[in-house]
Amino acid sequence: MPRPTAAQLAYGSATVICSTLVMLLLSGTTTGIGVAVIAIAALGLGLLVALTVTAPGRSRTVGVARSRRTAAPGEAPEVQVPGQRVRTGGEARVRQHSLRR
């Protein structure tokens, strides 16, 4: 499981504090059970907010780039993974060199 980012911690904590105060003021409850229910609801809401905040620069959906070459029947299509470097002809020749292993 990835570690939470600073933004997730900040938004989650702010949500818990603000929602607890608002619910306590609006409900006017003074009993221990009422305060406990409000605290649990605020923690759940804060967790929900923290999990929905995404890291900056990241997309929520993962797309697959289309291949430049059409696959022959019975052959798996060539798929380029996002972030993967595309090899040029020069790099392919270097890899085929007999001294490079």
PDB file of N, CA and C in Angstrom:
ATOM      1  N   MET A   1       0.851  -1.176   0.000  1.00  0.00           N
ATOM      2  CA  MET A   1       0.000   0.000   0.000  1.00  0.00           C
ATOM      3  C   MET A   1       0.894   1.237   0.000  1.00  0.00           C
ATOM      4  N   PRO A   2       0.653   2.173  -0.915  1.00  0.00           N
ATOM      5  CA  PRO A   2       1.496   3.370  -0.977  1.00  0.00           C
ATOM      6  C   PRO A   2       1.266   4.275   0.225  1.00  0.00           C
ATOM      7  N   ARG A   3       2.290   5.025   0.562  1.00  0.00           N
ATOM      8  CA  ARG A   3       2.188   5.969   1.681  1.00  0.00           C
ATOM      9  C   ARG A   3       1.345   7.164   1.280  1.00  0.00           C
ATOM     10  N   PRO A   4       0.583   7.713   2.239  1.00  0.00           N
ATOM     11  CA  PRO A   4      -0.231   8.892   1.901  1.00  0.00           C
ATOM     12  C   PRO A   4       0.652  10.110   1.659  1.00  0.00           C
ATOM     13  N   THR A   5       0.210  10.959   0.760  1.00  0.00           N
ATOM     14  CA  THR A   5       0.948  12.178   0.464  1.00  0.00           C
ATOM     15  C   THR A   5       0.604  13.246   1.498  1.00  0.00           C
ATOM     16  N   ALA A   6       1.361  14.327   1.477  1.00  0.00           N
ATOM     17  CA  ALA A   6       1.111  15.433   2.404  1.00  0.00           C
ATOM     18  C   ALA A   6      -0.264  16.051   2.144  1.00  0.00           C
ATOM     19  N   ALA A   7      -0.664  16.117   0.886  1.00  0.00           N
ATOM     20  CA  ALA A   7      -1.975  16.676   0.550  1.00  0.00           C
ATOM     21  C   ALA A   7      -3.094  15.806   1.114  1.00  0.00           C
ATOM     22  N   GLN A   8      -2.931  14.492   1.026  1.00  0.00           N
ATOM     23  CA  GLN A   8      -3.952  13.597   1.569  1.00  0.00           C
ATOM     24  C   GLN A   8      -4.080  13.756   3.081  1.00  0.00           C
ATOM     25  N   LEU A   9      -2.941  13.848   3.762  1.00  0.00           N
ATOM     26  CA  LEU A   9      -2.977  14.034   5.217  1.00  0.00           C
ATOM     27  C   LEU A   9      -3.603  15.373   5.601  1.00  0.00           C
ATOM     28  N   ALA A  10      -3.248  16.421   4.878  1.00  0.00           N
ATOM     29  CA  ALA A  10      -3.775  17.751   5.191  1.00  0.00           C
ATOM     30  C   ALA A  10      -5.276  17.837   4.951  1.00  0.00           C
ATOM     31  N   TYR A  11      -5.732  17.377   3.781  1.00  0.00           N
ATOM     32  CA  TYR A  11      -7.158  17.434   3.481  1.00  0.00           C
ATOM     33  C   TYR A  11      -7.971  16.534   4.418  1.00  0.00           C
ATOM     34  N   GLY A  12      -7.465  15.352   4.714  1.00  0.00           N
ATOM     35  CA  GLY A  12      -8.168  14.448   5.609  1.00  0.00           C
ATOM     36  C   GLY A  12      -8.280  15.020   7.012  1.00  0.00           C
ATOM     37  N   SER A  13      -7.187  15.576   7.529  1.00  0.00           N
ATOM     38  CA  SER A  13      -7.201  16.162   8.874  1.00  0.00           C
ATOM     39  C   SER A  13      -8.119  17.380   8.948  1.00  0.00           C
ATOM     40  N   ALA A  14      -8.048  18.243   7.951  1.00  0.00           N
ATOM     41  CA  ALA A  14      -8.912  19.428   7.931  1.00  0.00           C
ATOM     42  C   ALA A  14     -10.384  19.032   7.853  1.00  0.00           C
ATOM     43  N   THR A  15     -10.667  17.983   7.096  1.00  0.00           N
ATOM     44  CA  THR A  15     -12.048  17.514   6.983  1.00  0.00           C
ATOM     45  C   THR A  15     -12.558  16.981   8.315  1.00  0.00           C
ATOM     46  N   VAL A  16     -11.734  16.224   9.018  1.00  0.00           N
ATOM     47  CA  VAL A  16     -12.142  15.679  10.312  1.00  0.00           C
ATOM     48  C   VAL A  16     -12.428  16.803  11.302  1.00  0.00           C
ATOM     49  N   ILE A  17     -11.542  17.762  11.384  1.00  0.00           N
ATOM     50  CA  ILE A  17     -11.698  18.857  12.353  1.00  0.00           C
ATOM     51  C   ILE A  17     -12.919  19.711  12.023  1.00  0.00           C
ATOM     52  N   CYS A  18     -13.020  20.134  10.771  1.00  0.00           N
ATOM     53  CA  CYS A  18     -14.134  21.008  10.386  1.00  0.00           C
ATOM     54  C   CYS A  18     -15.479  20.294  10.480  1.00  0.00           C
ATOM     55  N   SER A  19     -15.540  19.067  10.004  1.00  0.00           N
ATOM     56  CA  SER A  19     -16.830  18.369  10.045  1.00  0.00           C
ATOM     57  C   SER A  19     -17.250  18.050  11.475  1.00  0.00           C
ATOM     58  N   THR A  20     -16.286  17.753  12.363  1.00  0.00           N
ATOM     59  CA  THR A  20     -16.633  17.506  13.765  1.00  0.00           C
ATOM     60  C   THR A  20     -17.213  18.757  14.399  1.00  0.00           C
ATOM     61  N   LEU A  21     -16.570  19.887  14.193  1.00  0.00           N
ATOM     62  CA  LEU A  21     -17.068  21.141  14.770  1.00  0.00           C
ATOM     63  C   LEU A  21     -18.451  21.503  14.232  1.00  0.00           C
ATOM     64  N   VAL A  22     -18.629  21.379  12.936  1.00  0.00           N
ATOM     65  CA  VAL A  22     -19.914  21.739  12.325  1.00  0.00           C
ATOM     66  C   VAL A  22     -21.026  20.817  12.818  1.00  0.00           C
ATOM     67  N   MET A  23     -20.759  19.505  12.851  1.00  0.00           N
ATOM     68  CA  MET A  23     -21.800  18.575  13.303  1.00  0.00           C
ATOM     69  C   MET A  23     -22.129  18.764  14.784  1.00  0.00           C
ATOM     70  N   LEU A  24     -21.115  19.057  15.613  1.00  0.00           N
ATOM     71  CA  LEU A  24     -21.384  19.299  17.033  1.00  0.00           C
ATOM     72  C   LEU A  24     -22.203  20.566  17.234  1.00  0.00           C
ATOM     73  N   LEU A  25     -21.884  21.614  16.481  1.00  0.00           N
ATOM     74  CA  LEU A  25     -22.636  22.858  16.608  1.00  0.00           C
ATOM     75  C   LEU A  25     -24.068  22.729  16.092  1.00  0.00           C
ATOM     76  N   LEU A  26     -24.235  22.024  14.982  1.00  0.00           N
ATOM     77  CA  LEU A  26     -25.569  21.887  14.402  1.00  0.00           C
ATOM     78  C   LEU A  26     -26.462  20.941  15.204  1.00  0.00           C
ATOM     79  N   SER A  27     -25.874  19.887  15.762  1.00  0.00           N
ATOM     80  CA  SER A  27     -26.702  18.915  16.487  1.00  0.00           C
ATOM     81  C   SER A  27     -27.016  19.363  17.908  1.00  0.00           C
ATOM     82  N   GLY A  28     -26.101  20.069  18.526  1.00  0.00           N
ATOM     83  CA  GLY A  28     -26.307  20.529  19.888  1.00  0.00           C
ATOM     84  C   GLY A  28     -26.282  19.402  20.910  1.00  0.00           C
ATOM     85  N   THR A  29     -25.687  18.314  20.566  1.00  0.00           N
ATOM     86  CA  THR A  29     -25.646  17.160  21.467  1.00  0.00           C
ATOM     87  C   THR A  29     -24.662  17.400  22.614  1.00  0.00           C
ATOM     88  N   THR A  30     -25.009  16.856  23.780  1.00  0.00           N
ATOM     89  CA  THR A  30     -24.129  16.980  24.943  1.00  0.00           C
ATOM     90  C   THR A  30     -23.823  15.609  25.556  1.00  0.00           C
ATOM     91  N   THR A  31     -24.436  14.566  25.029  1.00  0.00           N
ATOM     92  CA  THR A  31     -24.209  13.229  25.581  1.00  0.00           C
ATOM     93  C   THR A  31     -22.934  12.634  24.999  1.00  0.00           C
ATOM     94  N   GLY A  32     -22.363  11.723  25.723  1.00  0.00           N
ATOM     95  CA  GLY A  32     -21.138  11.065  25.278  1.00  0.00           C
ATOM     96  C   GLY A  32     -21.351  10.210  24.047  1.00  0.00           C
ATOM     97  N   ILE A  33     -22.511   9.554  23.977  1.00  0.00           N
ATOM     98  CA  ILE A  33     -22.801   8.700  22.812  1.00  0.00           C
ATOM     99  C   ILE A  33     -22.965   9.554  21.558  1.00  0.00           C
ATOM    100  N   GLY A  34     -23.627  10.692  21.676  1.00  0.00           N
ATOM    101  CA  GLY A  34     -23.809  11.584  20.534  1.00  0.00           C
ATOM    102  C   GLY A  34     -22.492  12.124  20.019  1.00  0.00           C
ATOM    103  N   VAL A  35     -21.614  12.495  20.949  1.00  0.00           N
ATOM    104  CA  VAL A  35     -20.291  13.001  20.551  1.00  0.00           C
ATOM    105  C   VAL A  35     -19.482  11.887  19.891  1.00  0.00           C
ATOM    106  N   ALA A  36     -19.583  10.664  20.406  1.00  0.00           N
ATOM    107  CA  ALA A  36     -18.851   9.530  19.828  1.00  0.00           C
ATOM    108  C   ALA A  36     -19.340   9.227  18.415  1.00  0.00           C
ATOM    109  N   VAL A  37     -20.641   9.269  18.198  1.00  0.00           N
ATOM    110  CA  VAL A  37     -21.193   9.024  16.858  1.00  0.00           C
ATOM    111  C   VAL A  37     -20.720  10.089  15.881  1.00  0.00           C
ATOM    112  N   ILE A  38     -20.725  11.332  16.321  1.00  0.00           N
ATOM    113  CA  ILE A  38     -20.264  12.426  15.461  1.00  0.00           C
ATOM    114  C   ILE A  38     -18.773  12.283  15.160  1.00  0.00           C
ATOM    115  N   ALA A  39     -17.979  11.903  16.155  1.00  0.00           N
ATOM    116  CA  ALA A  39     -16.538  11.724  15.942  1.00  0.00           C
ATOM    117  C   ALA A  39     -16.265  10.593  14.958  1.00  0.00           C
ATOM    118  N   ILE A  40     -16.987   9.496  15.068  1.00  0.00           N
ATOM    119  CA  ILE A  40     -16.798   8.369  14.136  1.00  0.00           C
ATOM    120  C   ILE A  40     -17.218   8.773  12.723  1.00  0.00           C
ATOM    121  N   ALA A  41     -18.321   9.498  12.603  1.00  0.00           N
ATOM    122  CA  ALA A  41     -18.758   9.963  11.281  1.00  0.00           C
ATOM    123  C   ALA A  41     -17.732  10.917  10.670  1.00  0.00           C
ATOM    124  N   ALA A  42     -17.151  11.793  11.489  1.00  0.00           N
ATOM    125  CA  ALA A  42     -16.142  12.736  10.988  1.00  0.00           C
ATOM    126  C   ALA A  42     -14.874  12.004  10.560  1.00  0.00           C
ATOM    127  N   LEU A  43     -14.477  10.989  11.322  1.00  0.00           N
ATOM    128  CA  LEU A  43     -13.300  10.206  10.929  1.00  0.00           C
ATOM    129  C   LEU A  43     -13.537   9.473   9.605  1.00  0.00           C
ATOM    130  N   GLY A  44     -14.731   8.920   9.445  1.00  0.00           N
ATOM    131  CA  GLY A  44     -15.064   8.259   8.181  1.00  0.00           C
ATOM    132  C   GLY A  44     -15.056   9.217   7.009  1.00  0.00           C
ATOM    133  N   LEU A  45     -15.604  10.402   7.226  1.00  0.00           N
ATOM    134  CA  LEU A  45     -15.607  11.419   6.171  1.00  0.00           C
ATOM    135  C   LEU A  45     -14.186  11.879   5.838  1.00  0.00           C
ATOM    136  N   GLY A  46     -13.355  12.054   6.866  1.00  0.00           N
ATOM    137  CA  GLY A  46     -11.964  12.437   6.635  1.00  0.00           C
ATOM    138  C   GLY A  46     -11.195  11.374   5.880  1.00  0.00           C
ATOM    139  N   LEU A  47     -11.456  10.107   6.188  1.00  0.00           N
ATOM    140  CA  LEU A  47     -10.805   9.007   5.469  1.00  0.00           C
ATOM    141  C   LEU A  47     -11.245   8.982   4.013  1.00  0.00           C
ATOM    142  N   LEU A  48     -12.526   9.201   3.779  1.00  0.00           N
ATOM    143  CA  LEU A  48     -13.035   9.241   2.410  1.00  0.00           C
ATOM    144  C   LEU A  48     -12.391  10.368   1.608  1.00  0.00           C
ATOM    145  N   VAL A  49     -12.276  11.532   2.202  1.00  0.00           N
ATOM    146  CA  VAL A  49     -11.650  12.670   1.512  1.00  0.00           C
ATOM    147  C   VAL A  49     -10.175  12.398   1.250  1.00  0.00           C
ATOM    148  N   ALA A  50      -9.476  11.834   2.234  1.00  0.00           N
ATOM    149  CA  ALA A  50      -8.046  11.561   2.063  1.00  0.00           C
ATOM    150  C   ALA A  50      -7.794  10.534   0.972  1.00  0.00           C
ATOM    151  N   LEU A  51      -8.677   9.580   0.810  1.00  0.00           N
ATOM    152  CA  LEU A  51      -8.480   8.553  -0.218  1.00  0.00           C
ATOM    153  C   LEU A  51      -8.822   9.045  -1.610  1.00  0.00           C
ATOM    154  N   THR A  52      -9.671  10.059  -1.702  1.00  0.00           N
ATOM    155  CA  THR A  52     -10.053  10.548  -3.026  1.00  0.00           C
ATOM    156  C   THR A  52      -9.124  11.637  -3.546  1.00  0.00           C
ATOM    157  N   VAL A  53      -8.294  12.213  -2.700  1.00  0.00           N
ATOM    158  CA  VAL A  53      -7.331  13.215  -3.155  1.00  0.00           C
ATOM    159  C   VAL A  53      -6.231  12.489  -3.916  1.00  0.00           C
ATOM    160  N   THR A  54      -5.964  12.906  -5.143  1.00  0.00           N
ATOM    161  CA  THR A  54      -4.931  12.263  -5.948  1.00  0.00           C
ATOM    162  C   THR A  54      -3.632  13.040  -5.864  1.00  0.00           C
ATOM    163  N   ALA A  55      -2.548  12.353  -6.139  1.00  0.00           N
ATOM    164  CA  ALA A  55      -1.237  13.005  -6.155  1.00  0.00           C
ATOM    165  C   ALA A  55      -1.162  13.938  -7.356  1.00  0.00           C
ATOM    166  N   PRO A  56      -0.467  15.067  -7.243  1.00  0.00           N
ATOM    167  CA  PRO A  56      -0.371  15.994  -8.373  1.00  0.00           C
ATOM    168  C   PRO A  56       0.374  15.364  -9.539  1.00  0.00           C
ATOM    169  N   GLY A  57      -0.135  15.600 -10.752  1.00  0.00           N
ATOM    170  CA  GLY A  57       0.522  15.088 -11.942  1.00  0.00           C
ATOM    171  C   GLY A  57       0.151  13.660 -12.280  1.00  0.00           C
ATOM    172  N   ARG A  58      -0.700  13.032 -11.503  1.00  0.00           N
ATOM    173  CA  ARG A  58      -1.101  11.660 -11.792  1.00  0.00           C
ATOM    174  C   ARG A  58      -2.525  11.652 -12.327  1.00  0.00           C
ATOM    175  N   SER A  59      -2.761  10.751 -13.225  1.00  0.00           N
ATOM    176  CA  SER A  59      -4.077  10.600 -13.802  1.00  0.00           C
ATOM    177  C   SER A  59      -4.823   9.484 -13.086  1.00  0.00           C
ATOM    178  N   ARG A  60      -6.132   9.594 -13.028  1.00  0.00           N
ATOM    179  CA  ARG A  60      -6.918   8.544 -12.386  1.00  0.00           C
ATOM    180  C   ARG A  60      -7.099   7.341 -13.301  1.00  0.00           C
ATOM    181  N   THR A  61      -7.060   7.543 -14.606  1.00  0.00           N
ATOM    182  CA  THR A  61      -7.233   6.440 -15.534  1.00  0.00           C
ATOM    183  C   THR A  61      -5.913   6.129 -16.204  1.00  0.00           C
ATOM    184  N   VAL A  62      -5.718   4.875 -16.497  1.00  0.00           N
ATOM    185  CA  VAL A  62      -4.501   4.442 -17.173  1.00  0.00           C
ATOM    186  C   VAL A  62      -4.878   4.095 -18.598  1.00  0.00           C
ATOM    187  N   GLY A  63      -4.280   4.792 -19.539  1.00  0.00           N
ATOM    188  CA  GLY A  63      -4.572   4.529 -20.943  1.00  0.00           C
ATOM    189  C   GLY A  63      -3.479   3.690 -21.572  1.00  0.00           C
ATOM    190  N   VAL A  64      -3.825   3.011 -22.644  1.00  0.00           N
ATOM    191  CA  VAL A  64      -2.862   2.201 -23.377  1.00  0.00           C
ATOM    192  C   VAL A  64      -2.656   2.865 -24.727  1.00  0.00           C
ATOM    193  N   ALA A  65      -1.408   3.126 -25.058  1.00  0.00           N
ATOM    194  CA  ALA A  65      -1.092   3.757 -26.338  1.00  0.00           C
ATOM    195  C   ALA A  65      -1.294   2.752 -27.464  1.00  0.00           C
ATOM    196  N   ARG A  66      -1.765   3.229 -28.592  1.00  0.00           N
ATOM    197  CA  ARG A  66      -1.972   2.347 -29.737  1.00  0.00           C
ATOM    198  C   ARG A  66      -0.635   2.040 -30.406  1.00  0.00           C
ATOM    199  N   SER A  67      -0.562   0.874 -30.960  1.00  0.00           N
ATOM    200  CA  SER A  67       0.644   0.439 -31.634  1.00  0.00           C
ATOM    201  C   SER A  67       0.721   1.081 -33.017  1.00  0.00           C
ATOM    202  N   ARG A  68       1.929   1.336 -33.501  1.00  0.00           N
ATOM    203  CA  ARG A  68       2.108   1.889 -34.838  1.00  0.00           C
ATOM    204  C   ARG A  68       1.987   0.792 -35.889  1.00  0.00           C
ATOM    205  N   ARG A  69       2.202  -0.436 -35.478  1.00  0.00           N
ATOM    206  CA  ARG A  69       2.193  -1.564 -36.394  1.00  0.00           C
ATOM    207  C   ARG A  69       0.975  -2.419 -36.082  1.00  0.00           C
ATOM    208  N   THR A  70       0.294  -2.870 -37.117  1.00  0.00           N
ATOM    209  CA  THR A  70      -0.860  -3.735 -36.929  1.00  0.00           C
ATOM    210  C   THR A  70      -0.371  -5.170 -36.753  1.00  0.00           C
ATOM    211  N   ALA A  71      -0.924  -5.865 -35.772  1.00  0.00           N
ATOM    212  CA  ALA A  71      -0.519  -7.238 -35.489  1.00  0.00           C
ATOM    213  C   ALA A  71      -1.082  -8.176 -36.547  1.00  0.00           C
ATOM    214  N   ALA A  72      -0.276  -9.167 -36.908  1.00  0.00           N
ATOM    215  CA  ALA A  72      -0.713 -10.194 -37.847  1.00  0.00           C
ATOM    216  C   ALA A  72      -1.706 -11.117 -37.144  1.00  0.00           C
ATOM    217  N   PRO A  73      -2.535 -11.824 -37.895  1.00  0.00           N
ATOM    218  CA  PRO A  73      -3.477 -12.756 -37.262  1.00  0.00           C
ATOM    219  C   PRO A  73      -2.743 -13.783 -36.407  1.00  0.00           C
ATOM    220  N   GLY A  74      -3.206 -13.966 -35.180  1.00  0.00           N
ATOM    221  CA  GLY A  74      -2.581 -14.920 -34.274  1.00  0.00           C
ATOM    222  C   GLY A  74      -1.406 -14.352 -33.499  1.00  0.00           C
ATOM    223  N   GLU A  75      -1.040 -13.090 -33.751  1.00  0.00           N
ATOM    224  CA  GLU A  75       0.086 -12.460 -33.072  1.00  0.00           C
ATOM    225  C   GLU A  75      -0.443 -11.426 -32.084  1.00  0.00           C
ATOM    226  N   ALA A  76       0.188 -11.351 -30.925  1.00  0.00           N
ATOM    227  CA  ALA A  76      -0.222 -10.378 -29.916  1.00  0.00           C
ATOM    228  C   ALA A  76       0.151  -8.978 -30.384  1.00  0.00           C
ATOM    229  N   PRO A  77      -0.728  -8.000 -30.212  1.00  0.00           N
ATOM    230  CA  PRO A  77      -0.396  -6.641 -30.644  1.00  0.00           C
ATOM    231  C   PRO A  77       0.715  -6.044 -29.775  1.00  0.00           C
ATOM    232  N   GLU A  78       1.478  -5.163 -30.365  1.00  0.00           N
ATOM    233  CA  GLU A  78       2.563  -4.493 -29.660  1.00  0.00           C
ATOM    234  C   GLU A  78       1.957  -3.362 -28.843  1.00  0.00           C
ATOM    235  N   VAL A  79       2.219  -3.340 -27.552  1.00  0.00           N
ATOM    236  CA  VAL A  79       1.634  -2.337 -26.668  1.00  0.00           C
ATOM    237  C   VAL A  79       2.753  -1.521 -26.046  1.00  0.00           C
ATOM    238  N   GLN A  80       2.601  -0.210 -26.072  1.00  0.00           N
ATOM    239  CA  GLN A  80       3.578   0.660 -25.446  1.00  0.00           C
ATOM    240  C   GLN A  80       3.047   1.093 -24.092  1.00  0.00           C
ATOM    241  N   VAL A  81       3.805   0.820 -23.047  1.00  0.00           N
ATOM    242  CA  VAL A  81       3.423   1.176 -21.689  1.00  0.00           C
ATOM    243  C   VAL A  81       3.754   2.646 -21.473  1.00  0.00           C
ATOM    244  N   PRO A  82       2.826   3.416 -20.841  1.00  0.00           N
ATOM    245  CA  PRO A  82       3.127   4.827 -20.583  1.00  0.00           C
ATOM    246  C   PRO A  82       4.410   4.975 -19.772  1.00  0.00           C
ATOM    247  N   GLY A  83       5.283   5.850 -20.199  1.00  0.00           N
ATOM    248  CA  GLY A  83       6.549   6.051 -19.510  1.00  0.00           C
ATOM    249  C   GLY A  83       7.678   5.196 -20.061  1.00  0.00           C
ATOM    250  N   GLN A  84       7.347   4.269 -20.952  1.00  0.00           N
ATOM    251  CA  GLN A  84       8.367   3.393 -21.524  1.00  0.00           C
ATOM    252  C   GLN A  84       9.062   4.114 -22.669  1.00  0.00           C
ATOM    253  N   ARG A  85      10.385   3.978 -22.729  1.00  0.00           N
ATOM    254  CA  ARG A  85      11.146   4.599 -23.809  1.00  0.00           C
ATOM    255  C   ARG A  85      11.002   3.795 -25.087  1.00  0.00           C
ATOM    256  N   VAL A  86      10.830   4.467 -26.174  1.00  0.00           N
ATOM    257  CA  VAL A  86      10.756   3.802 -27.468  1.00  0.00           C
ATOM    258  C   VAL A  86      12.169   3.689 -28.004  1.00  0.00           C
ATOM    259  N   ARG A  87      12.530   2.490 -28.414  1.00  0.00           N
ATOM    260  CA  ARG A  87      13.887   2.270 -28.939  1.00  0.00           C
ATOM    261  C   ARG A  87      13.979   2.736 -30.381  1.00  0.00           C
ATOM    262  N   THR A  88      15.094   3.351 -30.675  1.00  0.00           N
ATOM    263  CA  THR A  88      15.346   3.760 -32.054  1.00  0.00           C
ATOM    264  C   THR A  88      16.193   2.698 -32.728  1.00  0.00           C
ATOM    265  N   GLY A  89      16.393   2.839 -33.999  1.00  0.00           N
ATOM    266  CA  GLY A  89      17.171   1.854 -34.747  1.00  0.00           C
ATOM    267  C   GLY A  89      18.602   1.734 -34.252  1.00  0.00           C
ATOM    268  N   GLY A  90      19.207   2.849 -33.830  1.00  0.00           N
ATOM    269  CA  GLY A  90      20.584   2.825 -33.349  1.00  0.00           C
ATOM    270  C   GLY A  90      20.726   2.013 -32.072  1.00  0.00           C
ATOM    271  N   GLU A  91      19.787   2.139 -31.166  1.00  0.00           N
ATOM    272  CA  GLU A  91      19.837   1.371 -29.920  1.00  0.00           C
ATOM    273  C   GLU A  91      19.668  -0.112 -30.190  1.00  0.00           C
ATOM    274  N   ALA A  92      18.830  -0.443 -31.163  1.00  0.00           N
ATOM    275  CA  ALA A  92      18.623  -1.851 -31.489  1.00  0.00           C
ATOM    276  C   ALA A  92      19.912  -2.456 -32.039  1.00  0.00           C
ATOM    277  N   ARG A  93      20.658  -1.689 -32.848  1.00  0.00           N
ATOM    278  CA  ARG A  93      21.915  -2.211 -33.395  1.00  0.00           C
ATOM    279  C   ARG A  93      22.945  -2.397 -32.292  1.00  0.00           C
ATOM    280  N   VAL A  94      22.994  -1.497 -31.317  1.00  0.00           N
ATOM    281  CA  VAL A  94      23.938  -1.625 -30.220  1.00  0.00           C
ATOM    282  C   VAL A  94      23.633  -2.891 -29.419  1.00  0.00           C
ATOM    283  N   ARG A  95      22.379  -3.167 -29.220  1.00  0.00           N
ATOM    284  CA  ARG A  95      22.001  -4.366 -28.471  1.00  0.00           C
ATOM    285  C   ARG A  95      22.387  -5.634 -29.226  1.00  0.00           C
ATOM    286  N   GLN A  96      22.454  -5.583 -30.530  1.00  0.00           N
ATOM    287  CA  GLN A  96      22.796  -6.765 -31.314  1.00  0.00           C
ATOM    288  C   GLN A  96      24.302  -6.954 -31.451  1.00  0.00           C
ATOM    289  N   HIS A  97      25.089  -6.022 -30.984  1.00  0.00           N
ATOM    290  CA  HIS A  97      26.544  -6.127 -31.113  1.00  0.00           C
ATOM    291  C   HIS A  97      27.065  -7.323 -30.353  1.00  0.00           C
ATOM    292  N   SER A  98      28.071  -7.990 -30.894  1.00  0.00           N
ATOM    293  CA  SER A  98      28.566  -9.223 -30.280  1.00  0.00           C
ATOM    294  C   SER A  98      29.285  -8.981 -28.953  1.00  0.00           C
ATOM    295  N   LEU A  99      29.843  -7.794 -28.758  1.00  0.00           N
ATOM    296  CA  LEU A  99      30.587  -7.537 -27.522  1.00  0.00           C
ATOM    297  C   LEU A  99      29.686  -7.042 -26.406  1.00  0.00           C
ATOM    298  N   ARG A 100      28.527  -6.619 -26.725  1.00  0.00           N
ATOM    299  CA  ARG A 100      27.592  -6.091 -25.720  1.00  0.00           C
ATOM    300  C   ARG A 100      26.632  -7.186 -25.294  1.00  0.00           C
ATOM    301  N   ARG A 101      26.687  -7.519 -24.044  1.00  0.00           N
ATOM    302  CA  ARG A 101      25.791  -8.587 -23.546  1.00  0.00           C
ATOM    303  C   ARG A 101      25.056  -8.114 -22.344  1.00  0.00           C
TER     304      ARG A 101
END
